[in-house]
Coordinates of C-alpha atoms in Angstrom, one line a residue:
X1 CA 17.5 36.1 -30.5
X2 CA 19.8 36.1 -33.7
X3 CA 22.1 39.0 -34.5
X4 CA 20.2 39.7 -37.6
X5 CA 17.0 40.0 -35.6
X6 CA 18.7 42.5 -33.0
X7 CA 20.5 44.5 -36.0
X8 CA 16.8 44.4 -37.5
X9 CA 15.3 45.5 -34.3
X10 CA 18.2 48.7 -34.1
X11 CA 17.2 49.5 -37.4
X12 CA 13.4 50.1 -36.9
X13 CA 14.2 52.1 -33.5
X14 CA 16.1 54.5 -35.5
X15 CA 13.7 54.8 -38.1
X16 CA 11.3 55.3 -35.5
X17 CA 13.5 57.7 -33.7
X18 CA 14.2 59.8 -36.7
X19 CA 10.1 60.0 -37.3
X20 CA 9.8 61.6 -33.9
X21 CA 7.9 58.4 -32.7
X22 CA 8.5 57.5 -29.0
X23 CA 9.8 54.0 -28.8
X24 CA 10.9 51.4 -26.8
X25 CA 13.2 48.5 -27.9
X26 CA 11.9 45.0 -25.3
X27 CA 14.0 41.9 -26.5
X28 CA 11.6 38.9 -25.0
X29 CA 10.9 35.4 -25.9
X30 CA 7.5 33.9 -26.7
X31 CA 8.8 30.4 -25.9
X32 CA 11.5 30.8 -23.3
X33 CA 10.2 33.9 -21.2
X34 CA 6.3 34.1 -21.9
X35 CA 5.3 35.4 -18.3
X36 CA 7.8 38.2 -18.8
X37 CA 6.2 39.2 -22.3
X38 CA 3.0 38.7 -20.7
X39 CA 3.7 41.0 -17.9
X40 CA 5.0 43.7 -20.5
X41 CA 1.9 43.4 -22.7
X42 CA -0.2 44.3 -19.5
X43 CA 1.7 47.0 -18.5
X44 CA 1.4 48.4 -22.3
X45 CA -2.2 47.6 -22.8
X46 CA -2.8 49.7 -19.7
X47 CA -1.3 52.8 -21.2
X48 CA -4.2 55.2 -22.8
X49 CA -2.2 56.1 -25.8
X50 CA -2.1 54.8 -29.3
X51 CA 0.6 51.8 -29.9
X52 CA 2.2 49.5 -32.6
X53 CA 3.9 46.3 -31.5
X54 CA 6.6 45.5 -33.8
X55 CA 7.7 41.8 -33.5
X56 CA 10.9 40.2 -34.7
X57 CA 11.7 36.6 -34.9
X58 CA 13.9 34.8 -36.8
X59 CA 12.9 31.2 -37.5
X60 CA 9.6 30.8 -35.7
X61 CA 6.4 33.4 -35.7
X62 CA 5.5 32.3 -32.4
X63 CA 6.3 36.0 -31.2
X64 CA 4.2 37.8 -33.4
X65 CA 1.0 35.3 -32.9
X66 CA 1.6 35.2 -29.0
X67 CA 1.3 39.3 -29.1
X68 CA -1.4 39.3 -31.3
X69 CA -3.8 36.7 -29.1
X70 CA -2.7 38.9 -26.0
X71 CA -3.6 42.8 -26.7
X72 CA -6.7 44.5 -28.0
X73 CA -6.6 45.8 -31.2

C-alpha cells in the first residue's frame, strides 16, 4: 500500500463519516493476503444491510477485480 493509497482511503472515510454513512477502513492485499480478503468479504456478505465496497489500488487494479468476482451485486 502506497502512502497515496492510504491518503485516498482516509479522505474517502472522512467524507463518508461527514455524510453520516457507517463505514470501515480495511487495508488488505488481493495479491499478498487473498485468504484474509476472502474472509473479510465472506463476513460482510453475510450482513443483511446494503453495502458498497470502495477499492483503492495504486499500480494494479487486481483488488477491484478480485472483490467484484467474490461478492453479490
